[in-house]
XYZ file of N, CA and C in Angstrom:
516
model
N -15.738 0.846 -16.122
C -16.102 0.047 -17.275
C -16.842 -1.204 -16.822
N -17.696 -1.707 -17.680
C -18.499 -2.876 -17.347
C -17.633 -4.122 -17.153
N -16.497 -4.191 -17.837
C -15.648 -5.383 -17.706
C -15.037 -5.505 -16.313
N -15.019 -4.408 -15.550
C -14.510 -4.445 -14.183
C -15.480 -5.121 -13.229
N -16.753 -5.113 -13.571
C -17.798 -5.541 -12.648
C -17.573 -6.920 -12.038
N -17.237 -7.963 -12.823
C -17.029 -9.275 -12.190
C -15.918 -9.267 -11.137
N -14.840 -8.539 -11.406
C -13.725 -8.482 -10.457
C -14.108 -7.670 -9.225
N -14.801 -6.576 -9.457
C -15.248 -5.725 -8.349
C -16.181 -6.498 -7.426
N -17.107 -7.234 -8.001
C -18.064 -8.001 -7.195
C -17.386 -9.184 -6.501
N -16.416 -9.801 -7.175
C -15.663 -10.890 -6.552
C -14.912 -10.373 -5.324
N -14.280 -9.222 -5.481
C -13.553 -8.611 -4.382
C -14.500 -8.230 -3.253
N -15.642 -7.672 -3.591
C -16.631 -7.287 -2.576
C -17.098 -8.516 -1.793
N -17.230 -9.645 -2.468
C -17.636 -10.877 -1.799
C -16.588 -11.408 -0.843
N -15.330 -11.170 -1.156
C -14.229 -11.660 -0.334
C -14.003 -10.770 0.883
N -14.003 -9.469 0.673
C -13.685 -8.530 1.766
C -14.642 -7.338 1.741
N -15.912 -7.575 1.896
C -16.889 -6.484 1.802
C -16.608 -5.374 2.810
N -16.082 -5.733 3.986
C -15.811 -4.725 5.014
C -14.665 -3.797 4.623
N -13.866 -4.185 3.643
C -12.734 -3.358 3.230
C -13.075 -2.458 2.041
N -14.341 -2.458 1.594
C -14.747 -1.531 0.538
C -15.043 -0.187 1.183
N -14.336 0.837 0.761
C -14.432 2.151 1.380
C -15.207 3.110 0.481
N -15.790 4.120 1.092
C -16.609 5.098 0.397
C -15.715 6.193 -0.185
N -15.721 6.338 -1.496
C -14.859 7.309 -2.171
C -15.135 8.736 -1.715
N -16.346 9.047 -1.287
C -16.682 10.417 -0.876
C -16.013 10.814 0.438
N -15.437 9.848 1.159
C -14.760 10.150 2.418
C -13.308 10.583 2.221
N -12.850 10.622 0.973
C -11.440 10.917 0.694
C -11.282 12.221 -0.072
N -10.357 13.051 0.397
C -9.936 14.245 -0.330
C -8.528 13.972 -0.828
N -8.405 13.834 -2.147
C -7.114 13.493 -2.732
C -6.193 14.704 -2.733
N -4.929 14.434 -2.452
C -3.918 15.484 -2.407
C -2.839 15.272 -3.450
N -1.630 15.627 -3.104
C -0.510 15.611 -4.042
C -0.049 14.195 -4.371
N 0.567 14.096 -5.524
C 1.157 12.837 -5.955
C 2.439 12.603 -5.169
N 2.566 11.388 -4.621
C 3.759 11.032 -3.847
C 4.776 10.281 -4.694
N 4.296 9.561 -5.706
C 5.200 8.784 -6.534
C 4.447 7.874 -7.477
N 5.206 7.094 -8.228
C 4.651 6.134 -9.172
C 5.415 4.836 -9.049
N 4.738 3.755 -9.375
C 5.383 2.445 -9.350
C 4.775 1.557 -10.404
N 5.071 0.274 -10.318
C 4.558 -0.685 -11.292
C 3.032 -0.750 -11.256
N 2.464 -0.572 -10.085
C 1.017 -0.647 -9.904
C 0.328 0.581 -10.483
N 0.894 1.730 -10.223
C 0.288 2.983 -10.667
C 0.775 4.140 -9.823
N -0.017 5.199 -9.788
C 0.342 6.397 -9.033
C -0.088 6.280 -7.580
N 0.694 6.907 -6.695
C 0.371 6.968 -5.274
C 0.169 8.432 -4.915
N -0.961 8.722 -4.279
C -1.285 10.081 -3.867
C -1.547 10.126 -2.372
N -1.250 11.252 -1.788
C -1.627 11.511 -0.402
C -3.120 11.861 -0.417
N -3.834 11.453 0.631
C -5.252 11.796 0.751
C -5.605 11.972 2.221
N -6.647 12.714 2.459
C -7.205 12.857 3.799
C -8.473 12.012 3.842
N -8.580 11.155 4.842
C -9.721 10.250 4.986
C -10.598 10.775 6.116
N -11.789 11.213 5.754
C -12.731 11.778 6.718
C -13.876 10.796 6.936
N -13.732 9.956 7.958
C -14.788 8.994 8.299
C -15.681 9.605 9.369
N -16.966 9.416 9.197
C -17.918 9.934 10.182
C -17.633 9.312 11.552
N -17.495 10.167 12.549
C -17.268 9.686 13.908
C -15.811 9.380 14.232
N -14.909 9.611 13.302
C -13.488 9.340 13.523
C -12.671 10.586 13.189
N -11.484 10.657 13.729
C -10.572 11.744 13.384
C -10.119 11.587 11.934
N -9.833 12.696 11.289
C -9.304 12.677 9.920
C -7.881 12.137 9.970
N -7.566 11.224 9.057
C -6.193 10.714 8.986
C -5.658 10.854 7.562
N -4.357 11.007 7.464
C -3.692 11.036 6.164
C -3.370 9.613 5.758
N -3.610 9.306 4.492
C -3.364 7.963 3.963
C -2.677 8.074 2.604
N -2.186 6.953 2.125
C -1.642 6.845 0.769
C -2.657 6.069 -0.066
N -2.963 6.586 -1.252
C -3.943 5.936 -2.128
C -3.258 5.589 -3.446
N -3.236 4.294 -3.771
C -2.630 3.812 -5.015
C -3.729 3.585 -6.033
N -3.610 4.201 -7.193
C -4.569 4.021 -8.278
C -3.925 3.193 -9.377
N -4.601 2.141 -9.807
C -4.056 1.282 -10.859
C -3.898 2.050 -12.162
N -2.784 1.790 -12.837
C -2.557 2.366 -14.170
C -3.471 1.682 -15.171
N -3.819 2.397 -16.228
C -4.721 1.868 -17.257
C -4.180 0.579 -17.874
N -2.852 0.490 -18.075
C -2.289 -0.716 -18.694
C -2.252 -1.908 -17.740
N -2.635 -1.691 -16.476
C -2.699 -2.781 -15.494
C -4.128 -3.276 -15.308
N -5.016 -2.878 -16.190
C -6.424 -3.234 -16.031
C -6.849 -4.389 -16.934
N -5.893 -5.200 -17.352
C -6.216 -6.418 -18.080
C -6.748 -7.444 -17.088
N -7.494 -8.405 -17.573
C -8.136 -9.374 -16.681
C -7.163 -10.077 -15.736
N -5.996 -10.491 -16.229
C -5.063 -11.198 -15.350
C -4.502 -10.266 -14.276
N -4.368 -8.977 -14.572
C -3.937 -8.028 -13.542
C -5.027 -7.832 -12.496
N -6.263 -7.782 -12.939
C -7.372 -7.604 -11.998
C -7.520 -8.829 -11.106
N -7.288 -10.007 -11.658
C -7.319 -11.232 -10.849
C -6.202 -11.194 -9.810
N -5.021 -10.706 -10.200
C -3.912 -10.554 -9.256
C -4.254 -9.538 -8.170
N -4.964 -8.485 -8.541
C -5.382 -7.481 -7.565
C -6.302 -8.104 -6.521
N -7.241 -8.920 -6.962
C -8.153 -9.592 -6.029
C -7.348 -10.433 -5.038
N -6.376 -11.188 -5.538
C -5.537 -12.028 -4.681
C -4.714 -11.172 -3.720
N -4.126 -10.092 -4.233
C -3.297 -9.225 -3.386
C -4.121 -8.590 -2.269
N -5.312 -8.120 -2.592
C -6.165 -7.492 -1.580
C -6.587 -8.518 -0.535
N -6.898 -9.722 -0.964
C -7.247 -10.787 -0.011
C -6.086 -11.015 0.955
N -4.871 -11.091 0.413
C -3.687 -11.306 1.256
C -3.421 -10.116 2.175
N -3.468 -8.906 1.628
C -3.197 -7.712 2.431
C -4.182 -7.560 3.576
N -5.431 -7.919 3.340
C -6.453 -7.754 4.381
C -6.239 -8.701 5.561
N -5.400 -9.712 5.374
C -5.117 -10.686 6.437
C -3.862 -10.355 7.230
N -3.120 -9.335 6.808
C -1.846 -9.005 7.442
C -2.000 -7.843 8.411
N -1.344 -7.954 9.547
C -1.326 -6.861 10.525
C -0.070 -6.995 11.380
N 0.865 -6.073 11.158
C 2.124 -6.123 11.894
C 2.754 -4.737 11.871
N 3.417 -4.331 12.962
C 4.004 -2.989 13.004
C 5.116 -2.746 11.985
N 5.685 -3.786 11.396
C 6.756 -3.607 10.416
C 6.263 -3.796 8.972
N 4.949 -3.838 8.810
C 4.313 -3.941 7.496
C 3.377 -2.739 7.356
N 3.407 -2.070 6.204
C 2.506 -0.942 5.976
C 1.065 -1.443 6.053
N 0.237 -0.752 6.824
C -1.162 -1.156 7.005
C -1.989 -0.957 5.741
N -2.823 -1.931 5.467
C -3.792 -1.864 4.376
C -5.143 -1.555 4.999
N -5.804 -0.480 4.514
C -7.097 -0.093 5.074
C -8.277 -0.565 4.241
N -8.105 -0.623 2.929
C -9.228 -1.073 2.111
C -9.101 -0.646 0.660
N -10.217 -0.768 -0.046
C -10.280 -0.518 -1.488
C -11.357 0.524 -1.762
N -11.027 1.460 -2.619
C -12.024 2.372 -3.178
C -12.215 1.901 -4.625
N -13.422 1.498 -4.969
C -13.649 1.045 -6.345
C -15.078 1.377 -6.763
N -15.337 2.668 -6.972
C -16.671 3.042 -7.441
C -16.930 2.443 -8.826
N -18.177 2.223 -9.126
C -18.540 1.682 -10.429
C -17.984 2.577 -11.530
N -17.482 1.962 -12.587
C -16.943 2.652 -13.772
C -15.682 3.472 -13.490
N -14.974 3.163 -12.419
C -13.706 3.835 -12.128
C -12.616 2.800 -11.894
N -11.377 3.270 -11.881
C -10.245 2.392 -11.614
C -10.179 2.053 -10.132
N -9.706 0.851 -9.807
C -9.560 0.491 -8.390
C -8.412 1.256 -7.742
N -8.600 1.551 -6.449
C -7.591 2.257 -5.667
C -7.428 1.549 -4.332
N -6.187 1.360 -3.921
C -5.888 0.750 -2.630
C -5.560 1.853 -1.633
N -6.114 1.747 -0.437
C -5.859 2.731 0.611
C -4.938 2.086 1.643
N -3.802 2.738 1.851
C -2.755 2.207 2.725
C -2.341 3.270 3.737
N -1.637 2.809 4.749
C -1.038 3.709 5.722
C -0.063 4.650 5.013
N -0.086 5.916 5.375
C 0.891 6.873 4.864
C 2.100 6.847 5.793
N 3.250 6.518 5.233
C 4.492 6.484 6.009
C 5.292 7.713 5.570
N 5.438 8.648 6.464
C 5.825 10.025 6.164
C 7.245 10.287 5.671
N 8.204 9.403 5.906
C 9.590 9.757 5.635
C 10.132 9.206 4.314
N 9.262 8.709 3.459
C 9.703 8.238 2.149
C 10.359 6.866 2.185
N 11.042 6.549 1.099
C 11.649 5.226 0.971
C 13.052 5.194 1.550
N 13.488 3.993 1.879
C 14.863 3.797 2.333
C 15.830 4.225 1.229
N 15.500 3.942 -0.013
C 16.362 4.324 -1.142
C 16.585 5.832 -1.177
N 15.501 6.592 -1.048
C 15.628 8.056 -1.074
C 16.468 8.551 0.095
N 16.288 7.932 1.247
C 17.033 8.348 2.431
C 18.529 8.033 2.294
N 18.838 6.890 1.707
C 20.244 6.505 1.501
C 20.936 7.488 0.554
N 20.215 7.922 -0.487
C 20.826 8.784 -1.511
C 20.677 10.274 -1.226
N 20.021 10.632 -0.128
C 19.844 12.032 0.235
C 21.129 12.547 0.861
N 21.787 13.434 0.164
C 23.085 13.962 0.629
C 22.932 15.030 1.703
N 21.698 15.502 1.922
C 21.504 16.572 2.908
C 21.314 16.041 4.316
N 21.083 14.745 4.466
C 20.880 14.186 5.801
C 21.925 13.123 6.077
N 22.326 13.045 7.292
C 23.270 12.015 7.704
C 22.632 11.130 8.762
N 21.300 11.023 8.687
C 20.556 10.275 9.706
C 20.857 8.785 9.659
N 21.121 8.271 8.454
C 21.385 6.834 8.341
C 22.865 6.607 8.059
N 23.530 6.048 9.030
C 24.923 5.664 8.879
C 25.024 4.234 9.403
N 26.184 3.633 9.276
C 26.339 2.261 9.768
C 26.494 2.260 11.280
N 25.491 2.782 11.923
C 25.418 2.741 13.376
C 24.029 2.256 13.740
N 23.573 2.560 14.914
C 22.287 2.048 15.391
C 21.104 2.253 14.444
N 20.891 3.459 13.857
C 19.703 3.613 13.014
C 19.641 2.649 11.828
N 20.760 2.456 11.137
C 20.738 1.571 9.977
C 20.617 0.109 10.397
N 21.241 -0.260 11.492
C 21.083 -1.623 11.997
C 19.626 -1.869 12.404
N 18.986 -0.842 12.958
C 17.575 -0.968 13.319
C 16.720 -1.193 12.077
N 17.040 -0.510 10.978
C 16.311 -0.706 9.717
C 16.416 -2.170 9.290
N 17.611 -2.726 9.351
C 17.807 -4.133 8.975
C 16.983 -5.049 9.868
N 16.956 -4.768 11.157
C 16.162 -5.584 12.080
C 14.664 -5.436 11.810
N 14.210 -4.209 11.517
C 12.791 -3.985 11.208
C 12.368 -4.766 9.966
N 13.193 -4.697 8.924
C 12.880 -5.416 7.679
C 12.853 -6.921 7.945
N 13.824 -7.398 8.697
C 13.872 -8.824 9.033
C 12.635 -9.237 9.818
N 12.242 -8.426 10.786
C 11.048 -8.725 11.585
C 9.795 -8.783 10.703
N 9.688 -7.849 9.763
C 8.559 -7.863 8.832
C 8.555 -9.107 7.959
N 9.730 -9.498 7.468
C 9.823 -10.696 6.631
C 9.497 -11.969 7.409
N 9.963 -12.043 8.647
C 9.650 -13.209 9.486
C 8.133 -13.313 9.663
N 7.485 -12.191 9.912
C 6.020 -12.190 10.056
C 5.357 -12.667 8.760
N 5.777 -12.105 7.623
C 5.182 -12.515 6.342
C 5.351 -14.011 6.110
N 6.530 -14.521 6.372
C 6.777 -15.953 6.172
C 5.949 -16.797 7.128
N 5.695 -16.300 8.334
C 4.855 -17.039 9.287
C 3.413 -17.143 8.794
N 3.042 -16.242 7.881
C 1.697 -16.250 7.286
C 1.706 -16.896 5.901
N 2.825 -17.549 5.560
C 2.997 -18.223 4.261
C 2.914 -17.240 3.093
N 3.415 -16.045 3.317
C 3.415 -15.009 2.296
C 4.869 -14.698 1.968
N 5.220 -14.695 0.694
C 6.577 -14.397 0.263
C 6.583 -13.032 -0.404
N 7.439 -12.137 0.047
C 7.440 -10.759 -0.452
C 7.822 -10.682 -1.931
N 8.879 -11.306 -2.351
C 9.355 -11.395 -3.737
C 9.983 -10.128 -4.315
N 9.960 -9.006 -3.588
C 10.536 -7.790 -4.157
C 11.103 -6.880 -3.057
N 11.923 -7.455 -2.180
C 12.519 -6.662 -1.104
C 13.659 -5.841 -1.705
N 13.534 -4.541 -1.600
C 14.550 -3.606 -2.089
C 14.318 -2.273 -1.384
N 15.290 -1.378 -1.399
C 15.137 -0.107 -0.685
C 13.902 0.708 -1.095
N 13.445 0.582 -2.345
C 12.234 1.291 -2.772
C 10.980 0.762 -2.077
N 11.028 -0.473 -1.581
C 9.870 -1.087 -0.932
C 9.999 -1.142 0.591
N 10.882 -0.303 1.111
C 11.010 -0.127 2.556
C 10.715 1.344 2.829
N 9.636 1.609 3.550
C 9.260 2.979 3.869
C 9.722 3.315 5.278
N 10.083 4.569 5.475
C 10.674 5.012 6.734
C 9.737 5.959 7.479
N 9.563 5.704 8.763
C 8.773 6.597 9.598
C 9.651 7.788 10.004
N 9.068 8.832 10.574
C 9.885 9.971 11.027
C 10.927 9.599 12.082
N 10.723 8.497 12.798
C 11.714 8.052 13.792
C 12.681 7.018 13.212
N 12.667 6.858 11.906
C 13.533 5.941 11.170
C 13.252 4.466 11.440
N 12.032 4.168 11.832
C 11.602 2.766 11.859
C 11.233 2.400 10.425
N 11.489 1.157 10.045
C 11.223 0.703 8.677
C 9.947 -0.128 8.618
N 9.217 0.031 7.492
C 7.997 -0.762 7.250
C 8.057 -1.272 5.817
N 7.781 -2.560 5.648
C 7.769 -3.149 4.308
C 6.479 -2.781 3.580
N 6.624 -2.527 2.304
C 5.484 -2.319 1.424
C 5.724 -3.147 0.175
N 4.860 -3.003 -0.821
C 4.983 -3.843 -2.010
C 6.182 -3.479 -2.826
């Protein structure tokens, strides 16, 4: 839509290097939904690079009001400045003209801490080393965010993603 143009151009001016080409992505299955919108798995095929799996968040239609788009610009500016092993990596934005904005993030394969806690088929997380490591990982991520003057504001098991080795990474 034309009303997106000022926000899209503002974002491009702030982080032009983080604008990604939509044709490089093959969208896959839906991984989940949140306040922001839907999250899908995708394959990112960049020329000269190996194909990698990523998570792509697409904004919901009801989040496309001007104040939400202004918040998106601020969030992308902040995310593009963060880099830490205990924070989910932000790769960039896909925002073709006349389409909804999409954020491209690291795909963390083992789901959320919440799902892992409530999964009755696995006993991987108990009050032993793995769960204590999760607490330390989350703490390390928060310390990093605070060192960058960034406050998470929504730390909960749904916003802690787990790697296959049960390392934790903070997300939104």
